[in-house]
Amino acid sequence: MTQRLGKMATEVKGLIELKKTLKHYDTDLSVQLDDQMSLALGGVVKKAQSYVPGSSPLSNWSYRRRTEFFTNAEGKKIRKFPLYNSARVVKGIQYSGTPRRANKNGFKAVYYIINKSADGSIYETAGRKNPNGQPWVGPKGDPFDHSVSHSNNPNAGAQFIQAFGPIYQGNIESSTKRGRYMKGRLIYRAWAEDGGKANAAALIAIYNVNEQFKKKQYFNKVAK
Amino acid sequence: MSVVIDIAAQFTGKRAFQQAENAADKLGRTVKHALIGVGVTAFAQSAIKAFAENEKQLQLFKNSLQSIGFEFATNDSLAFLNSLKLQFGVTDNQLIPAYEQLLTTTRSLAASQNLTNIAMDIAARQGISVTQAADALSKAYIGNTRAIGSLGLGISKATLASGDFAAIVKEITNITKGSAAAAADTFSGKLSRLARAADTAKESIGAGLVEALMQITKSQDIEQLQTKIINFGESSAEVLTKMGKLISDNIELIKVFGAVMLAGFAITKVAAFITALQTIIKTVNVLRNSAIAAAVAQMFMLNPLGGALMAAAMIATIAGVIKSVDILTAKAEKAGETIRAVGTEQLGRGGDQGGAAKVAEGASARAARDAKKAAADQLKATKAQTKAVQDQAKLKKAQSLFDLDKVQILAALQGKLSEDEKLRLQLQFALLTDNAKEADRLSNQLAISQIKTTDLATAIAKLPPALNPFASFPQWIQDAINEINKLKFAVSTGPTTTPGSPVVPPAIISPSGAAYTPPAPINIPTMGVNPQTSLPGYRDYRAGERASINVTVQGNVISNKDLADTIRMQLLDSSASGSFSMSNRATRGD
């Protein structure tokens, strides 16, 4: 039922169908699966939440009341750089069993741990691609180009990343993603420290529920 | 943006793959339609339409070039645009207007071609049409940089403000270089390129078809061809009706003919019958095809274009007729086989020994085959039944694991139980497991046990009532009271004793009347003091040596300290009122 693919999570064929079937025909097993996934992934989520700093690593990055958008000279609405809100970051770290949209390779993540908030994602991944910050172009650069730094301070990127502290490599033995795509300070750090136990528990839970469902189906069939 | 760790995923199909599949299906359907002739008209119409549109566009393009004095460059420009179209998968609808605008603005073939390439890069990078990009470039060329600035390419304001087109182009080139090539190299880009190739092919086919139709109809132009096509549509309806009637009539004829032939042949001439029938069907087929061919030929004579299209349309009808004939042939062959079998049996009965032996052999072989088949069926049925029984047993076993009643009984049996309770549980378990023998045995045992229990209850019921252990208590208490009274009486009536003389207890008659024998006299030692007169007086004690002193304190006295404080305050009050007192042991302050 399971198969590991390059650069993907473990592929579980028919997982979406299994979830739908359980939801409609065997709610007990569906609840059991949810409970077991909660046990398997909840620990990593809690651990990741514990790594969220209580206050902003940079004093001027703290959340304060302000308008979140501004309109540029051409009348386009542009979102401002998000401010750090510790509670929002903690709330945004979750696990989920709701299938996401398929990615470009056609794979749909069914169970996943997610760092939802924009500020949380920034804290998680800052310095992953450019350890010394993005190339600096200054405020005159294209405002829609998010791959460059628009700050007045040419060293803003480096200082910003430096304040966050080290970034951790989140690879575990079973990870198929490698390199910077598995680096982070919150969920990837917790994931690496878990050492693959949560991953194994989640897959075993799916396998067990599937087996139980198959047995039930077999018995029902034979009984008929 | 959110960061995600995927735990479990499922492959649900690639959107690009689906698009490709859809495109391939569509292409396949188009080709299929074209090949089988069903969609030939639709395809031809589409191809002709594409050709016409392309022709119109080209004509406009030529006119435009002519108007600016570049008529000589038409072929070169078209070759350039065609190469771009196939290389990057961009449609003529975008390319030709863009190129036209750039050429009109720059009036230079080299510059316009170069700018077309840049426009394609911009379009690919920003996700806009080539026409829009070319429009912005054209405006920038004449000094209006607002449009190019609004594309969001990241050109510095200084460069834009300078209005230096060369500098702007240089910056744009630096930013967008290779975007079009990269986009064309993606799967989507490749699909677009394929689509452009298909469009070109379609246009060519359209051109060919139009040419062919014009040649067939000897039309001088498209308008004349259209008139002829309309005329053909009207005339072909009548011909088609005639053709349909002809075919339907022939089908009935074939059916009737076949039936007559079947009835007419004798059973003993089976082989001849079959051969004859097949020959007849073949003949009919040939005739039919000839008839259809004749009709098609007639159509060609009426209208060459109609003849060509009718030929394609008639293929489907012919296929239907052939299918009907094939069905008839198969039925006829089957009928022939049956008749042949009947014939051989009849021949056998007619006295042909060899034939009879063969029939007998055949019958025995058939019987053996039937018996074998029956045995195989029987075996199969037995296997199926065995499997069903096994499945039932498995099911029962599995169900027993989850049978809560049984589980509870087994759990209860593990605990400490009386013999009777144990029997009851075992009997219940036997009933649940359908174990009749065990249930019978246990029920008998339980009945015996119950009878025993009933006897015990009867015996208990017959027991005399239990004695009241406290029944004698009132008497004992009364006796004790009597004894106390005796003592009281003795004390109140006792003699006056003098020190040193023995005390003789008086004779006492108890309240109950029983004689009381007093014990022997006891000598009480004298203490040298008259007990009546030697009691100390109140004044003989000093303060603090009396037995108890009552002190009334207003307020709460909880601890020693409270008491001491209260006394001290009283002493101070006394001192203030003239009754001074002081105690100072340490310094002998008195």
Tab-separated table of C-alpha atoms in Angstrom, chain B residues 288-430:
chain	number	residue	atom	x	y	z
B	288	ARG	CA	-24.795	-4.428	-53.474
B	289	ASN	CA	-21.390	-2.833	-53.732
B	290	SER	CA	-21.913	-2.411	-57.407
B	291	ALA	CA	-25.254	-0.806	-56.776
B	292	ILE	CA	-23.766	1.553	-54.257
B	293	ALA	CA	-20.832	2.240	-56.507
B	294	ALA	CA	-23.287	2.953	-59.271
B	295	ALA	CA	-25.104	5.368	-57.024
B	296	VAL	CA	-21.861	7.056	-56.088
B	297	ALA	CA	-20.876	7.259	-59.711
B	298	GLN	CA	-24.239	8.760	-60.461
B	299	MET	CA	-23.618	11.311	-57.747
B	300	PHE	CA	-20.235	12.163	-59.223
B	301	MET	CA	-21.916	12.769	-62.511
B	302	LEU	CA	-24.431	15.053	-60.870
B	303	ASN	CA	-21.900	16.914	-58.804
B	304	PRO	CA	-18.218	16.003	-58.429
B	305	LEU	CA	-17.924	17.540	-54.952
B	306	GLY	CA	-21.079	15.794	-53.788
B	307	GLY	CA	-19.768	12.532	-55.187
B	308	ALA	CA	-16.579	12.794	-53.160
B	309	LEU	CA	-18.389	13.531	-49.936
B	310	MET	CA	-21.096	10.995	-50.631
B	311	ALA	CA	-18.459	8.330	-51.101
B	312	ALA	CA	-17.221	9.017	-47.620
B	313	ALA	CA	-20.723	9.067	-46.162
B	314	MET	CA	-21.720	5.878	-47.931
B	315	ILE	CA	-18.829	3.955	-46.406
B	316	ALA	CA	-20.661	3.926	-43.103
B	317	THR	CA	-23.869	2.706	-44.750
B	318	ILE	CA	-22.020	0.019	-46.621
B	319	ALA	CA	-20.397	-1.088	-43.392
B	320	GLY	CA	-23.856	-1.438	-41.886
B	321	VAL	CA	-25.106	-3.492	-44.783
B	322	ILE	CA	-22.065	-5.749	-44.678
B	323	LYS	CA	-22.585	-6.278	-40.966
B	324	SER	CA	-26.181	-7.325	-41.592
B	325	VAL	CA	-25.060	-9.699	-44.294
B	326	ASP	CA	-22.420	-11.117	-41.991
B	327	ILE	CA	-25.009	-11.760	-39.293
B	328	LEU	CA	-27.196	-13.501	-41.811
B	329	THR	CA	-24.234	-15.588	-42.929
B	330	ALA	CA	-23.413	-16.626	-39.389
B	331	LYS	CA	-27.027	-17.591	-38.750
B	332	ALA	CA	-27.142	-19.550	-41.943
B	333	GLU	CA	-23.973	-21.430	-41.016
B	334	LYS	CA	-25.397	-22.296	-37.646
B	335	ALA	CA	-28.608	-23.514	-39.226
B	336	GLY	CA	-26.537	-25.571	-41.643
B	337	GLU	CA	-24.675	-27.242	-38.792
B	338	THR	CA	-27.902	-28.157	-37.054
B	339	ILE	CA	-29.403	-29.510	-40.196
B	340	ARG	CA	-26.215	-31.465	-40.842
B	341	ALA	CA	-26.429	-33.090	-37.446
B	342	VAL	CA	-30.073	-34.014	-37.984
B	343	GLY	CA	-29.210	-35.390	-41.390
B	344	THR	CA	-26.455	-37.644	-40.094
B	345	GLU	CA	-28.773	-39.055	-37.439
B	346	GLN	CA	-31.409	-39.721	-40.043
B	347	LEU	CA	-28.842	-41.375	-42.236
B	348	GLY	CA	-27.783	-43.579	-39.320
B	349	ARG	CA	-31.326	-44.717	-38.744
B	350	GLY	CA	-31.628	-45.480	-42.423
B	351	GLY	CA	-29.398	-48.625	-42.156
B	352	ASP	CA	-25.980	-47.261	-42.918
B	353	GLN	CA	-23.928	-49.448	-40.448
B	354	GLY	CA	-20.789	-47.406	-40.710
B	355	GLY	CA	-22.741	-44.248	-40.160
B	356	ALA	CA	-24.639	-45.794	-37.269
B	357	ALA	CA	-21.406	-46.880	-35.627
B	358	LYS	CA	-20.081	-43.392	-36.030
B	359	VAL	CA	-23.253	-41.975	-34.570
B	360	ALA	CA	-22.998	-44.439	-31.691
B	361	GLU	CA	-19.376	-43.526	-31.118
B	362	GLY	CA	-20.296	-39.909	-31.229
B	363	ALA	CA	-23.119	-40.460	-28.766
B	364	SER	CA	-20.906	-42.397	-26.359
B	365	ALA	CA	-18.216	-39.750	-26.641
B	366	ARG	CA	-20.810	-37.088	-25.969
B	367	ALA	CA	-22.136	-39.060	-23.015
B	368	ALA	CA	-18.593	-39.428	-21.652
B	369	ARG	CA	-18.012	-35.725	-22.141
B	370	ASP	CA	-21.282	-34.920	-20.434
B	371	ALA	CA	-20.470	-37.228	-17.528
B	372	LYS	CA	-17.024	-35.675	-17.200
B	373	LYS	CA	-18.511	-32.242	-17.280
B	374	ALA	CA	-21.124	-33.204	-14.688
B	375	ALA	CA	-18.404	-34.639	-12.414
B	376	ALA	CA	-16.352	-31.478	-12.809
B	377	ASP	CA	-19.401	-29.370	-12.000
B	378	GLN	CA	-20.133	-31.531	-8.989
B	379	LEU	CA	-16.540	-31.170	-7.779
B	380	LYS	CA	-16.706	-27.448	-8.286
B	381	ALA	CA	-19.946	-27.218	-6.345
B	382	THR	CA	-18.517	-29.333	-3.511
B	383	LYS	CA	-15.433	-27.145	-3.351
B	384	ALA	CA	-17.553	-24.042	-3.258
B	385	GLN	CA	-19.694	-25.532	-0.491
B	386	THR	CA	-16.620	-26.566	1.520
B	387	LYS	CA	-15.181	-23.103	1.121
B	388	ALA	CA	-18.427	-21.553	2.287
B	389	VAL	CA	-18.449	-23.802	5.372
B	390	GLN	CA	-14.818	-22.959	6.093
B	391	ASP	CA	-15.574	-19.281	5.712
B	392	GLN	CA	-18.490	-19.610	8.093
B	393	ALA	CA	-16.238	-21.348	10.624
B	394	LYS	CA	-13.611	-18.628	10.257
B	395	LEU	CA	-16.238	-15.997	10.651
B	396	LYS	CA	-17.643	-17.659	13.728
B	397	LYS	CA	-14.193	-17.945	15.238
B	398	ALA	CA	-13.442	-14.328	14.539
B	399	GLN	CA	-16.810	-13.244	15.839
B	400	SER	CA	-16.248	-15.192	19.041
B	401	LEU	CA	-13.248	-12.969	19.713
B	402	PHE	CA	-15.539	-9.983	19.856
B	403	ASP	CA	-18.548	-11.674	21.521
B	404	LEU	CA	-18.881	-9.592	24.635
B	405	ASP	CA	-21.202	-12.049	26.387
B	406	LYS	CA	-18.702	-14.857	26.061
B	407	VAL	CA	-15.835	-12.649	27.051
B	408	GLN	CA	-17.681	-11.536	30.147
B	409	ILE	CA	-18.544	-15.115	31.109
B	410	LEU	CA	-14.957	-16.251	30.671
B	411	ALA	CA	-13.764	-13.310	32.732
B	412	ALA	CA	-16.260	-14.089	35.456
B	413	LEU	CA	-15.171	-17.716	35.550
B	414	GLN	CA	-11.659	-16.582	36.369
B	415	GLY	CA	-12.850	-15.071	39.656
B	416	LYS	CA	-13.805	-16.677	42.986
B	417	LEU	CA	-17.247	-18.154	42.648
B	418	SER	CA	-19.454	-20.535	44.527
B	419	GLU	CA	-20.105	-23.929	42.989
B	420	ASP	CA	-23.607	-22.908	42.054
B	421	GLU	CA	-22.524	-19.656	40.372
B	422	LYS	CA	-19.818	-21.474	38.491
B	423	LEU	CA	-22.332	-23.982	37.199
B	424	ARG	CA	-24.671	-21.230	36.097
B	425	LEU	CA	-21.923	-19.435	34.173
B	426	GLN	CA	-20.707	-22.642	32.561
B	427	LEU	CA	-24.235	-23.469	31.505
B	428	GLN	CA	-24.687	-19.977	30.048
B	429	PHE	CA	-21.429	-20.345	28.133
B	430	ALA	CA	-22.462	-23.748	26.820
